[in-house]
XYZ file of C-alpha atoms in Angstrom:
352
model
C -45.966 -21.090 100.624
C -48.276 -21.431 103.685
C -50.722 -19.585 101.405
C -49.227 -21.263 97.897
C -50.696 -24.795 99.565
C -53.949 -22.333 101.079
C -55.029 -22.086 97.248
C -53.991 -25.788 95.831
C -56.028 -27.555 98.447
C -59.049 -24.129 98.165
C -59.062 -25.015 94.654
C -59.232 -29.157 94.584
C -62.256 -28.283 97.044
C -63.886 -25.824 94.266
C -62.785 -28.836 91.829
C -64.861 -31.477 93.707
C -67.882 -29.298 94.192
C -68.647 -28.288 91.549
C -68.065 -32.711 90.807
C -70.996 -33.123 92.504
C -73.342 -30.927 90.932
C -71.134 -31.960 86.505
C -69.622 -35.244 86.370
C -66.753 -33.225 84.241
C -65.101 -32.426 87.000
C -64.982 -35.493 89.631
C -62.723 -37.830 92.125
C -61.527 -39.402 89.827
C -60.005 -36.711 88.309
C -59.217 -34.803 90.952
C -57.394 -37.447 92.415
C -55.699 -37.518 88.526
C -54.608 -33.341 88.657
C -53.750 -34.263 91.737
C -52.017 -37.427 90.359
C -49.666 -34.894 87.602
C -48.866 -32.641 90.592
C -47.014 -34.716 92.572
C -44.633 -35.198 90.390
C -44.015 -31.775 89.487
C -43.494 -29.144 88.662
C -43.485 -29.061 84.579
C -43.349 -26.520 81.990
C -46.191 -25.730 79.773
C -46.828 -25.985 76.693
C -49.348 -24.043 74.478
C -49.699 -24.706 71.341
C -52.260 -22.967 68.611
C -53.558 -26.618 66.068
C -52.610 -29.550 65.759
C -51.282 -28.908 62.302
C -47.997 -27.377 65.143
C -48.250 -29.395 67.813
C -47.898 -32.538 65.665
C -44.673 -32.384 65.442
C -43.809 -31.715 69.245
C -45.626 -34.810 69.670
C -43.949 -37.018 67.910
C -41.836 -39.744 69.603
C -38.421 -38.520 68.957
C -39.526 -35.118 70.928
C -41.960 -35.748 73.193
C -41.844 -38.986 76.150
C -44.560 -39.693 77.460
C -45.657 -40.194 81.010
C -45.961 -43.547 81.206
C -48.214 -43.508 84.315
C -51.072 -40.519 83.323
C -50.126 -39.794 79.762
C -53.344 -36.808 79.173
C -55.776 -35.597 81.678
C -58.823 -33.813 79.706
C -61.121 -31.021 81.314
C -63.208 -28.467 79.861
C -62.184 -29.998 76.735
C -59.278 -29.488 76.539
C -56.194 -31.983 76.700
C -53.524 -31.738 78.363
C -50.464 -33.984 77.123
C -47.956 -35.441 79.998
C -44.464 -35.836 78.947
C -40.330 -34.817 78.897
C -38.897 -33.101 76.143
C -35.058 -33.206 76.825
C -35.845 -34.451 80.528
C -37.518 -31.547 81.683
C -40.740 -32.097 82.838
C -43.950 -30.815 80.429
C -48.233 -30.734 80.180
C -48.337 -29.624 76.638
C -51.261 -28.260 75.757
C -53.920 -27.247 71.975
C -55.667 -23.868 72.858
C -57.789 -23.532 68.935
C -58.176 -20.780 67.475
C -57.953 -16.566 68.957
C -57.562 -14.708 71.189
C -60.034 -16.638 73.650
C -58.682 -19.776 73.007
C -55.325 -19.345 73.848
C -56.323 -17.555 77.380
C -58.988 -19.497 78.213
C -57.120 -23.077 78.074
C -54.078 -20.879 79.643
C -55.482 -20.256 82.448
C -56.410 -23.455 82.796
C -52.872 -24.982 82.223
C -51.697 -22.815 85.134
C -54.589 -23.629 87.490
C -54.943 -26.720 87.344
C -51.230 -27.622 87.756
C -47.789 -26.901 88.975
C -46.447 -25.333 86.182
C -43.376 -23.350 86.838
C -42.346 -21.698 83.827
C -44.746 -20.739 79.585
C -43.681 -22.146 76.929
C -46.094 -21.100 73.807
C -45.164 -21.636 69.742
C -46.651 -21.009 65.970
C -46.352 -19.931 62.974
C -47.075 -15.691 62.662
C -47.320 -13.843 59.476
C -45.088 -11.499 59.028
C -45.137 -7.232 59.579
C -41.332 -6.556 58.936
C -39.809 -6.202 55.662
C -36.088 -7.108 57.261
C -37.007 -10.763 57.729
C -37.866 -13.198 54.541
C -40.650 -15.864 54.819
C -39.091 -18.656 57.134
C -37.056 -16.902 60.146
C -38.026 -17.844 63.650
C -38.848 -14.356 65.753
C -38.528 -14.348 69.523
C -40.152 -11.490 71.004
C -38.788 -9.090 73.476
C -42.009 -8.140 73.942
C -46.054 -9.302 73.210
C -48.342 -6.361 73.150
C -51.988 -7.210 72.270
C -53.613 -5.003 69.172
C -57.005 -5.181 69.617
C -58.568 -3.682 72.311
C -60.577 -0.905 70.955
C -62.419 2.341 71.195
C -63.908 3.878 68.007
C -64.767 6.897 67.826
C -67.192 8.337 66.152
C -66.851 10.981 63.451
C -66.445 13.862 63.652
C -64.184 14.744 66.483
C -60.635 14.223 66.178
C -57.239 13.533 68.749
C -58.143 16.467 71.125
C -61.588 14.878 71.467
C -62.199 12.293 74.653
C -62.916 9.347 74.587
C -66.477 7.243 75.628
C -65.941 6.361 79.317
C -61.808 8.051 78.882
C -62.429 9.226 82.430
C -63.691 7.226 84.179
C -60.736 4.918 83.492
C -61.719 2.376 81.169
C -59.965 3.969 78.291
C -57.390 5.542 77.307
C -55.634 7.678 73.954
C -51.677 7.051 75.138
C -51.516 4.767 72.791
C -51.801 5.944 70.112
C -54.146 5.146 67.085
C -55.439 4.336 63.833
C -56.540 6.347 61.374
C -58.963 5.095 58.585
C -58.902 8.714 56.026
C -55.183 8.306 55.874
C -56.443 4.734 54.062
C -58.642 6.144 51.533
C -58.322 5.498 47.754
C -58.577 9.834 48.065
C -56.264 11.800 49.348
C -58.074 13.921 51.661
C -61.571 13.062 52.256
C -62.527 12.132 55.416
C -63.378 8.466 56.272
C -66.448 7.256 58.821
C -64.705 4.984 60.021
C -63.017 7.564 61.483
C -60.137 6.477 64.112
C -59.292 3.758 66.683
C -58.074 4.707 69.852
C -55.324 1.032 70.856
C -55.657 0.531 74.856
C -54.364 -1.465 77.468
C -55.796 -4.542 78.794
C -57.056 -4.755 81.874
C -54.817 -8.061 84.219
C -55.882 -8.804 87.472
C -52.239 -9.822 89.125
C -51.906 -12.922 91.829
C -50.520 -10.748 94.046
C -53.616 -8.413 93.838
C -55.725 -7.477 95.122
C -58.905 -8.533 94.132
C -61.568 -6.778 91.789
C -58.205 -3.369 92.036
C -57.634 -3.653 87.908
C -53.934 -3.272 86.726
C -54.116 -2.098 83.127
C -50.721 -3.960 79.741
C -50.064 -3.497 77.134
C -46.459 -4.379 76.268
C -45.967 -7.507 78.324
C -42.422 -8.386 77.950
C -40.982 -12.603 77.751
C -38.819 -14.095 81.189
C -35.543 -11.470 81.435
C -33.678 -15.141 81.382
C -36.213 -16.932 79.027
C -34.678 -13.937 76.498
C -31.468 -13.850 77.750
C -31.240 -17.748 77.297
C -32.467 -17.735 73.590
C -28.877 -16.611 72.414
C -27.782 -19.645 72.315
C -30.108 -20.830 69.718
C -28.494 -18.165 67.409
C -26.931 -21.087 65.394
C -29.193 -24.119 64.465
C -29.619 -25.305 61.900
C -33.378 -24.838 60.203
C -35.194 -26.601 57.285
C -35.478 -24.060 54.046
C -38.254 -26.571 52.179
C -41.383 -28.162 51.906
C -40.996 -30.746 49.321
C -38.093 -31.475 46.968
C -39.528 -28.669 44.700
C -40.631 -26.539 47.361
C -37.420 -24.330 49.154
C -37.094 -20.827 50.304
C -35.400 -18.593 48.476
C -32.858 -18.063 51.312
C -31.277 -20.121 54.818
C -34.172 -19.446 57.574
C -32.526 -18.226 61.235
C -33.868 -17.672 64.365
C -33.722 -13.631 65.452
C -34.533 -11.909 68.307
C -36.383 -9.225 67.811
C -38.390 -6.193 70.561
C -42.019 -7.233 69.779
C -44.868 -9.123 68.422
C -48.547 -8.168 67.971
C -51.697 -10.291 68.378
C -55.456 -9.284 67.658
C -58.848 -12.017 67.230
C -57.989 -11.326 63.255
C -56.625 -12.541 60.514
C -54.027 -10.562 58.746
C -53.924 -10.376 55.484
C -53.562 -6.564 54.568
C -50.248 -5.076 53.155
C -51.295 -1.435 54.321
C -52.803 -2.574 57.872
C -49.957 -4.594 58.601
C -47.302 -2.197 57.158
C -49.444 0.793 59.665
C -48.436 -1.912 62.642
C -45.305 -2.581 62.235
C -44.897 1.474 61.894
C -46.582 2.211 64.717
C -45.821 -0.202 67.520
C -42.213 -1.737 65.326
C -44.292 -5.473 65.016
C -42.667 -8.046 63.330
C -44.796 -11.745 64.071
C -48.799 -10.947 64.180
C -50.761 -13.849 65.259
C -54.001 -14.913 67.002
C -53.080 -16.190 70.416
C -49.426 -15.454 72.020
C -51.106 -12.342 73.596
C -53.060 -13.496 75.341
C -50.785 -16.052 76.836
C -48.197 -12.937 77.878
C -51.758 -11.927 79.486
C -52.757 -14.512 81.423
C -48.579 -15.777 82.554
C -48.427 -12.155 83.999
C -52.166 -12.409 85.776
C -50.940 -15.394 86.695
C -46.856 -14.450 87.626
C -45.373 -17.407 85.755
C -42.636 -15.998 83.602
C -42.932 -17.588 79.691
C -41.164 -17.209 76.689
C -43.114 -16.748 73.131
C -41.472 -18.266 69.787
C -43.313 -17.957 66.279
C -42.053 -18.264 62.700
C -42.727 -16.656 60.014
C -44.866 -18.317 57.233
C -46.851 -15.327 55.488
C -46.059 -11.154 55.083
C -49.573 -11.181 56.029
C -50.682 -9.467 52.856
C -46.952 -7.806 52.119
C -47.004 -9.824 48.967
C -48.913 -9.257 45.803
C -48.359 -13.079 44.758
C -51.223 -14.302 46.952
C -50.520 -16.111 51.121
C -48.314 -18.355 51.384
C -49.147 -19.447 54.293
C -51.183 -22.533 52.387
C -47.503 -23.434 50.811
C -45.082 -22.687 54.223
C -47.160 -23.384 57.544
C -45.666 -27.016 57.891
C -42.818 -26.086 57.644
C -42.849 -23.057 60.005
C -44.093 -24.840 62.433
C -41.383 -27.826 62.196
C -39.082 -24.857 62.141
C -40.745 -23.368 65.383
C -40.974 -27.638 66.666
C -36.922 -27.583 66.362
C -36.309 -23.995 67.730
C -38.163 -24.735 70.944
C -36.706 -27.871 71.387
C -33.054 -26.871 71.655
C -34.159 -24.319 74.404
C -35.931 -27.378 76.419
C -31.968 -28.475 76.346
C -31.272 -25.584 77.193
C -32.926 -24.583 80.164
C -31.328 -27.720 82.959
C -28.899 -24.818 82.927
C -31.998 -22.369 84.784
C -34.391 -24.279 85.531
C -34.813 -24.094 89.160
C -33.525 -19.710 88.827
C -35.787 -16.566 89.359
C -36.911 -14.885 86.240
C -38.346 -11.738 85.628
C -40.567 -9.960 83.909
C -43.190 -7.143 83.877
C -46.030 -5.031 81.186
C -45.998 -1.540 80.188
């Protein structure tokens, strides 16, 4: 407790000092952050885009705090209120991994947060599930940290800087020649090897890195999500456009994220075949990695809006993204209704 208090006070001093040189973090901002935290702890809600966030901020779900409704920090707006009697701080990240990581770090550094919920839409890498299903994976990985091997080298050749511990062949690779139009033809793009991220946990030694590829969500939160399976979800975008099957909530093993919008059937099938990923998106793994580093429990909920290139009829996201967003919000709000039974219990999470 004393250490946490010291870290917190030190953070505020740094903010105040920054405010002297840069009016972005003024004494007024520090005072407002203090006032918000005095009523914590909060659940943190991290959301990629406005069309995913706006349905949640509807007054039927989100009750705005009458004293401090929001605070703006570093280009982000942190909304303060309650959902299902749970105190929450809601923030939009913007597109892709960098924005998601920065925003999650700001949330966990400035505010007294006890857990993180991230939700949004996603491409679907798993043909067992149709568009419209809402997925809750047990693990997330960042599939966009690559070591691109030079032409002529193969699986038995050491990667550049591998001996330094920077890169590894343990996770696996994609061999581009497997996707050539002519069988057996070599491909100058050769191999891409997947690698874990470096993390620096809050309780670890500064500047001593650890590695994480698969990051587990909170075991407590994941088990709690079992009670969400029978929730009724919406099936139609309007009176004429409906899903062919009734959407459902499914707990799956894995999701993958990278700063790549995936609309390619071959790579979609590779990610599912290699890593067993169902939702494929651009932010979730960043939220997972920052939460792991900051030692905060988290869960991620992603509604499937398209087949990530798996449909011959074209990309479906423009048709179903609003429906998927609404269904993700339905699941999130129901999850908050369940949280009161576990809000103060310990949670477990880890990486592999």
